[in-house]
JSON list of C-alpha atoms and ligand atoms in Angstrom, two decimals:
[
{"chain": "Q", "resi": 241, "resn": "UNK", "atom": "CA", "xyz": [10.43, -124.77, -85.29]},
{"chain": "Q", "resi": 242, "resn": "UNK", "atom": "CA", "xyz": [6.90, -126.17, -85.05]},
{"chain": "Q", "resi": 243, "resn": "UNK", "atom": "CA", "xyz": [5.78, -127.32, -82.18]},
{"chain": "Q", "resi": 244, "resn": "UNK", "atom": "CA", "xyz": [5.60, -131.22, -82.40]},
{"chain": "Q", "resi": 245, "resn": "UNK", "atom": "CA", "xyz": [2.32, -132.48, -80.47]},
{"chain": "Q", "resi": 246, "resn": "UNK", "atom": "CA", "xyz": [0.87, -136.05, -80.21]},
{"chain": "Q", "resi": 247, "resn": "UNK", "atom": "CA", "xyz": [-3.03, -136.53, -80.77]},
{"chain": "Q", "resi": 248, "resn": "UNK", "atom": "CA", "xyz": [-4.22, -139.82, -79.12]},
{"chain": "Q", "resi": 249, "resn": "UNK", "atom": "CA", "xyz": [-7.88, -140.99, -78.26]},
{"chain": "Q", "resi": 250, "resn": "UNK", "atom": "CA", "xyz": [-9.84, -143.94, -76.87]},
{"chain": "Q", "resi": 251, "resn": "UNK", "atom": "CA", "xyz": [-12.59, -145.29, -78.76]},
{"chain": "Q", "resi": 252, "resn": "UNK", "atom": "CA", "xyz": [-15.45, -143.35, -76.49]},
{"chain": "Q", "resi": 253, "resn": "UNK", "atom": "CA", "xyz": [-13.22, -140.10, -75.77]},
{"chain": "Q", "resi": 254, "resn": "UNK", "atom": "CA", "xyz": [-12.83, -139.57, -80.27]},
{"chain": "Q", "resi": 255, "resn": "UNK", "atom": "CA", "xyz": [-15.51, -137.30, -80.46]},
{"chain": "Q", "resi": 256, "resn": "UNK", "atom": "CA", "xyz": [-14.14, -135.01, -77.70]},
{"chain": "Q", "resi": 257, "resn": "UNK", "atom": "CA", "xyz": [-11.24, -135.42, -79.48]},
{"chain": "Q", "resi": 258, "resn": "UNK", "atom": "CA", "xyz": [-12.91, -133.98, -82.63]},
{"chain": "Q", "resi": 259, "resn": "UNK", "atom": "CA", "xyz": [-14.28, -131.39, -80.74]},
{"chain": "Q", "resi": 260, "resn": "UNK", "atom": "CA", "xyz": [-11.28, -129.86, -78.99]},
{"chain": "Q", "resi": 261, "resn": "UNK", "atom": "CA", "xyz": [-9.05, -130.01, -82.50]},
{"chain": "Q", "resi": 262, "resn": "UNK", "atom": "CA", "xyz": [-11.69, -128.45, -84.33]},
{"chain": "Q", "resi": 263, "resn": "UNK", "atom": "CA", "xyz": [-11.93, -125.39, -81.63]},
{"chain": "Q", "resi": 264, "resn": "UNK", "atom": "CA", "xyz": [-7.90, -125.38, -81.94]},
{"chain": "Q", "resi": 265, "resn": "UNK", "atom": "CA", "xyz": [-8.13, -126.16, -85.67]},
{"chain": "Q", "resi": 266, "resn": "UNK", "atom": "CA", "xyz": [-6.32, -122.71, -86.09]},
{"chain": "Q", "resi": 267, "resn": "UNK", "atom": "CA", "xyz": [-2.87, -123.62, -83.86]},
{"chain": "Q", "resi": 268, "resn": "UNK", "atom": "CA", "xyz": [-2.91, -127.25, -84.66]},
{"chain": "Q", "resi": 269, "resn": "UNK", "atom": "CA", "xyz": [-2.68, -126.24, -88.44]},
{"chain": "Q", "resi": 270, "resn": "UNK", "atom": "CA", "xyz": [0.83, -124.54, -88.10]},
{"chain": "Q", "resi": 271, "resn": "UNK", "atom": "CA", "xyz": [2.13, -127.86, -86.03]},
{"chain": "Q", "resi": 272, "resn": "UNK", "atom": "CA", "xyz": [3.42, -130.86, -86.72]},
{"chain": "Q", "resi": 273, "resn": "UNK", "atom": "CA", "xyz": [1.03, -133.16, -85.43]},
{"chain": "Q", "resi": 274, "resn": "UNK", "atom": "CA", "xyz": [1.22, -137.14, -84.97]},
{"chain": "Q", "resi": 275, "resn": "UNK", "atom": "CA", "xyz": [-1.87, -139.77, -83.72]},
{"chain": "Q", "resi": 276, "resn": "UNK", "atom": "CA", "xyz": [-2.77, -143.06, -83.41]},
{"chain": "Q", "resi": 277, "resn": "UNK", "atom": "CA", "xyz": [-4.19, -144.47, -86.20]},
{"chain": "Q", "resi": 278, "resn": "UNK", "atom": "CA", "xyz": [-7.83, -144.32, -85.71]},
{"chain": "Q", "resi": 279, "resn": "UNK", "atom": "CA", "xyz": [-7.93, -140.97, -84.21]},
{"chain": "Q", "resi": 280, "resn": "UNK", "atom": "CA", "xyz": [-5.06, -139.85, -87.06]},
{"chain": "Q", "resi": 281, "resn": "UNK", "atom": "CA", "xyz": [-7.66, -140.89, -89.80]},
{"chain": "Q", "resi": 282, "resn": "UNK", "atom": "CA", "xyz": [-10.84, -139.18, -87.61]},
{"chain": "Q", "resi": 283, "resn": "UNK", "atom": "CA", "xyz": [-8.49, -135.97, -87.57]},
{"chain": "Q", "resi": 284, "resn": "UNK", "atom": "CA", "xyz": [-8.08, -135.87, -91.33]},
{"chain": "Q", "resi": 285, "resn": "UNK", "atom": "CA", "xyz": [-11.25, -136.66, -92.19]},
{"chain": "Q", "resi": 286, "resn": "UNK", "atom": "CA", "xyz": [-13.15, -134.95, -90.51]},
{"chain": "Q", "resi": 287, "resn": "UNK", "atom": "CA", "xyz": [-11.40, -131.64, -88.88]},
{"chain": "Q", "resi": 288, "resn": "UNK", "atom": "CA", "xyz": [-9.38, -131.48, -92.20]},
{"chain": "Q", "resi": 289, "resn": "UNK", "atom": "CA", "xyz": [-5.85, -131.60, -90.20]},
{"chain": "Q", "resi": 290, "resn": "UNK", "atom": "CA", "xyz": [-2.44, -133.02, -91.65]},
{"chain": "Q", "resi": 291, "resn": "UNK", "atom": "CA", "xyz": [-1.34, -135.77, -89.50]},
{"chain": "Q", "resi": 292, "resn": "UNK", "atom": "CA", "xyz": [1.45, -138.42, -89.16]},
{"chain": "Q", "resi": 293, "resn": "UNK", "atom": "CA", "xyz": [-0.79, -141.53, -88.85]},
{"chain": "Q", "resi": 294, "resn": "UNK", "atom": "CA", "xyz": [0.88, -144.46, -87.04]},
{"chain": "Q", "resi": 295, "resn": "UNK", "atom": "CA", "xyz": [-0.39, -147.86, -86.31]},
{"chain": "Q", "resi": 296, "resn": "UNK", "atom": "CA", "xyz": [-3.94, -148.07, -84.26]},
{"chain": "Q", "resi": 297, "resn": "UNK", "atom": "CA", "xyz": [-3.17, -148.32, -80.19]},
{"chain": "Q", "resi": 298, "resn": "UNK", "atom": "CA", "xyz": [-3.45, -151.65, -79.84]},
{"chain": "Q", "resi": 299, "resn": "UNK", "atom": "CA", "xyz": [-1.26, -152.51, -82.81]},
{"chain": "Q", "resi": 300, "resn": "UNK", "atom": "CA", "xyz": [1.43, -150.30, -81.28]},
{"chain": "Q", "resi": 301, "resn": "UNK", "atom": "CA", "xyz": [0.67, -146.99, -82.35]},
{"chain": "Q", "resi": 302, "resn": "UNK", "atom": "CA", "xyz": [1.32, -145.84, -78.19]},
{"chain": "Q", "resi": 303, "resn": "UNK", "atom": "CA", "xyz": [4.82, -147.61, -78.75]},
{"chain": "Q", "resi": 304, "resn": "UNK", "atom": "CA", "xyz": [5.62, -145.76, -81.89]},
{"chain": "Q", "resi": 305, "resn": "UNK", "atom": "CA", "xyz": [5.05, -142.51, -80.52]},
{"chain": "Q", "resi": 306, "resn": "UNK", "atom": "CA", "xyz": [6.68, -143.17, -77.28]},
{"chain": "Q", "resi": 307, "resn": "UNK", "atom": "CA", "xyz": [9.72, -144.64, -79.23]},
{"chain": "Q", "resi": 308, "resn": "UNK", "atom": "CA", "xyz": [9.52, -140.62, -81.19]},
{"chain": "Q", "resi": 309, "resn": "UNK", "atom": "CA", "xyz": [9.05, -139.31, -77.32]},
{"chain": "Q", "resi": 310, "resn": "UNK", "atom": "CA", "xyz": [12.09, -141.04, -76.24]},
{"chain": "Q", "resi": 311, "resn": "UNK", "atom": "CA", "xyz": [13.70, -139.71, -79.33]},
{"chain": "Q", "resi": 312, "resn": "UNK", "atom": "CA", "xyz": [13.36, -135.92, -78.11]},
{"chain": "Q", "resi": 313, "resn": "UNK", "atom": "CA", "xyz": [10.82, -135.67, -81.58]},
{"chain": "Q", "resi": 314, "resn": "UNK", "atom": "CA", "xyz": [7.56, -134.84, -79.29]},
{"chain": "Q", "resi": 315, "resn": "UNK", "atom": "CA", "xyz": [6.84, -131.61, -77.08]},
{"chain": "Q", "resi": 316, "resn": "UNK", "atom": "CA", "xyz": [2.79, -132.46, -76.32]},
{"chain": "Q", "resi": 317, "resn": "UNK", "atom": "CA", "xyz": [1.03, -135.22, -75.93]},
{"chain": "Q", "resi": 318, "resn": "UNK", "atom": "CA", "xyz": [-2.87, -134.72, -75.77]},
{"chain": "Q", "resi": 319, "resn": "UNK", "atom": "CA", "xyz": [-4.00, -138.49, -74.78]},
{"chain": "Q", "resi": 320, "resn": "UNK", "atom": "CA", "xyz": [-7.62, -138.64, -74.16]},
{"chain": "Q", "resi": 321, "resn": "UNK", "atom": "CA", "xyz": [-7.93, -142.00, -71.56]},
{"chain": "Q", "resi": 322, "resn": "UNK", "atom": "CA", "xyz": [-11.41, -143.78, -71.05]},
{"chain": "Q", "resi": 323, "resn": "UNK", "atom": "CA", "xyz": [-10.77, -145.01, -67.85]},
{"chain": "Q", "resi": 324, "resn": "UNK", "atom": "CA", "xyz": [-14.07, -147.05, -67.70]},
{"chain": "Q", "resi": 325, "resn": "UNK", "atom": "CA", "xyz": [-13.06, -149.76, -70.60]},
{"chain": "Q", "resi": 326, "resn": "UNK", "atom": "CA", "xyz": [-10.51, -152.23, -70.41]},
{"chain": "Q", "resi": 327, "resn": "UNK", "atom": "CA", "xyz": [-7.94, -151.97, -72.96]},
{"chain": "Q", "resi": 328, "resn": "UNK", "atom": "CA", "xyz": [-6.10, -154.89, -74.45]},
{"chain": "Q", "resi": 329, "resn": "UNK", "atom": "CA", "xyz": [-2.67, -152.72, -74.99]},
{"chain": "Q", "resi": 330, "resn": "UNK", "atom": "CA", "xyz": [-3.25, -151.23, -71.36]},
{"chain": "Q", "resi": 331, "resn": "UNK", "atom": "CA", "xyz": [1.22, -151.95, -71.01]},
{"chain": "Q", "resi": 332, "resn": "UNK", "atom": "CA", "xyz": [1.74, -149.74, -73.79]},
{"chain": "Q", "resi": 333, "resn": "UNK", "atom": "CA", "xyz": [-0.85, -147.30, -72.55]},
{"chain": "Q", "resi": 334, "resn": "UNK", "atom": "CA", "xyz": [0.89, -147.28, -69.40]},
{"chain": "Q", "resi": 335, "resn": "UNK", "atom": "CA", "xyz": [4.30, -147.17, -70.97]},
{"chain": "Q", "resi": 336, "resn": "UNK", "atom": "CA", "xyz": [3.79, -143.81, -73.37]},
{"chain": "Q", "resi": 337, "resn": "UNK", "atom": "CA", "xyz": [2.45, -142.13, -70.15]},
{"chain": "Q", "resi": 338, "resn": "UNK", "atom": "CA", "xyz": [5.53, -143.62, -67.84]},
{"chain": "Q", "resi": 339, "resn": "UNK", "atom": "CA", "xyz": [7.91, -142.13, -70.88]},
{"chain": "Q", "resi": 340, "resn": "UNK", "atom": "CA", "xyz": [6.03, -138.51, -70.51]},
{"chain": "Q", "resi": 341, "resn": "UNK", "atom": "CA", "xyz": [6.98, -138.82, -66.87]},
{"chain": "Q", "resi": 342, "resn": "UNK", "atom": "CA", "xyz": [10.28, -139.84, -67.22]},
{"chain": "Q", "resi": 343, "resn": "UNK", "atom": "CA", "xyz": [11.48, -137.31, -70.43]},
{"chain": "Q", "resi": 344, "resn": "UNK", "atom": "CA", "xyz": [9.13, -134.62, -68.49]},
{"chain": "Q", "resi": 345, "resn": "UNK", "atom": "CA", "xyz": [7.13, -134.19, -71.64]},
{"chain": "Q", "resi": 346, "resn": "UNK", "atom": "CA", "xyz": [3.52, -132.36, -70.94]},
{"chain": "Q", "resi": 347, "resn": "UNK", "atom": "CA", "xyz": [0.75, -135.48, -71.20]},
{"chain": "Q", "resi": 348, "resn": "UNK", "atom": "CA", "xyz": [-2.89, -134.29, -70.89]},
{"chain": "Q", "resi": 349, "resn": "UNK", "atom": "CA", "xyz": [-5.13, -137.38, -70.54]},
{"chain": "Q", "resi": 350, "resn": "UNK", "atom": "CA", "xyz": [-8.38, -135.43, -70.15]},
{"chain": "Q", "resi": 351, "resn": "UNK", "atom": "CA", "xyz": [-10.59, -132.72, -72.19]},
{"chain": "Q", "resi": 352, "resn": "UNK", "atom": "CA", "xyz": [-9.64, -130.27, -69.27]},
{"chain": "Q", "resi": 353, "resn": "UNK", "atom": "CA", "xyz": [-5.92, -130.59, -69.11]},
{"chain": "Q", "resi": 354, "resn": "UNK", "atom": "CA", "xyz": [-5.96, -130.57, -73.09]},
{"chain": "Q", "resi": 355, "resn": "UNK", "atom": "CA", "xyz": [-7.39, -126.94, -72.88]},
{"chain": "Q", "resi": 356, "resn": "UNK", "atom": "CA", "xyz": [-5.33, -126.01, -70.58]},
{"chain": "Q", "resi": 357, "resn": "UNK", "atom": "CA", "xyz": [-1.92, -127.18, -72.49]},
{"chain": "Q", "resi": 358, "resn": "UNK", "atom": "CA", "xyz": [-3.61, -126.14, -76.11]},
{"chain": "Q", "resi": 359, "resn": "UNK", "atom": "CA", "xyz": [-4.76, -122.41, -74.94]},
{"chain": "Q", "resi": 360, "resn": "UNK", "atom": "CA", "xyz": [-1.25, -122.61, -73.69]},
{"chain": "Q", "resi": 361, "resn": "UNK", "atom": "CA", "xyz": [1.10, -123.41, -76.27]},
{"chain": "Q", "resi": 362, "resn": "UNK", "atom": "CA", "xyz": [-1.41, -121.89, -78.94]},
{"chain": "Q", "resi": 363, "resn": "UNK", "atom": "CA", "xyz": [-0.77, -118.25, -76.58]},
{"chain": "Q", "resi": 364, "resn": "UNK", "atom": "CA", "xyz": [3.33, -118.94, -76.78]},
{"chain": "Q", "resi": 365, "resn": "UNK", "atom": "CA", "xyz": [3.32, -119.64, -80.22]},
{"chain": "Q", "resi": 366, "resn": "UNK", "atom": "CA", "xyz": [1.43, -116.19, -80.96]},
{"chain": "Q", "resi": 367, "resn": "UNK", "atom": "CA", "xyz": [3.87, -114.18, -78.79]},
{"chain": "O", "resi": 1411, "resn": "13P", "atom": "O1", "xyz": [-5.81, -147.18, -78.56]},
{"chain": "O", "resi": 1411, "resn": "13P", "atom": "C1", "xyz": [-5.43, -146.06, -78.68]},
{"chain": "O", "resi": 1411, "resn": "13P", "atom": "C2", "xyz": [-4.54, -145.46, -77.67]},
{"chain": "O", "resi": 1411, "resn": "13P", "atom": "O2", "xyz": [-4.18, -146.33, -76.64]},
{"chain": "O", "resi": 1411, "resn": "13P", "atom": "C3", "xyz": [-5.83, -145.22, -79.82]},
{"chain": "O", "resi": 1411, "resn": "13P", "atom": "O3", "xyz": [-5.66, -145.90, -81.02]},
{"chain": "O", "resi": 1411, "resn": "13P", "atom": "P1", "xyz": [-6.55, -145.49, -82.27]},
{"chain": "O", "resi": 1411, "resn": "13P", "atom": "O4", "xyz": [-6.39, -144.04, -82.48]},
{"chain": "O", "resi": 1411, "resn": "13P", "atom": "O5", "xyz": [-6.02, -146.28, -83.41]},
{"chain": "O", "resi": 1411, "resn": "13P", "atom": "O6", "xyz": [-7.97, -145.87, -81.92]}
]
């Protein structure tokens, strides 16, 4: 089965977003992959990715793919925070990151952990 990962980003963490799925380009080809919508469209256009685009964040995009989370349909979710803005939609924020914890579904919020849980999953699939 392919591994089912969630691609989220904040307005001024996109372009590291860009960056780390175009250095994982590779892996995150043979997944099935699901975003926000702004970062969905950003992944499509410009690393060339397939992606399940949902509503933008603060239309409920966080709620859709928590609702898939809670659903057992998610096994990653790379979620790139800027914790120096404000966010109108900071419940749902707060809400898809509380539903990691609870369903204890890996949740990397920075460029770091990301690595960490891509070099990861990209090393299992390969084995
Ligand atoms: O706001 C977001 C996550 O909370 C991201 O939404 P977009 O990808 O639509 O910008």
């Amino acid at each position: 089965m392919k591994t089912r990962i969630a691609l989220i980003a904040h307005d001024k963490k996109k372009d590291d977003m860009i960056a780390l799925a175009s250095e994982y380009k590779a892996f995150l080809s043979t997944c099935q992959l699901v975003a926000t919508g702004t970062t969905g469209g950003r992944l499509t256009n410009e690393v060339g990715l397939t992606v399940d685009r949902k509503h933008s964040g603060p239309f409920g995009g966080d709620l859709q793919i928590g609702s898939l989370l809670v659903e057992g349909q998610i096994d990653c979710v790379i979620f790139l925070r800027d914790p120096m803005t404000p966010q109108p939609h900071e419940p749902d924020i707060n809400a898809l990151v509380r539903a990691c914890d609870v369903h204890n579904t890996p949740c990397a919020t920075n460029v770091a952990s990301a690595h960490l849980v891509l070099s990861q999953l990209q090393q299992t699939a390969a084995q």
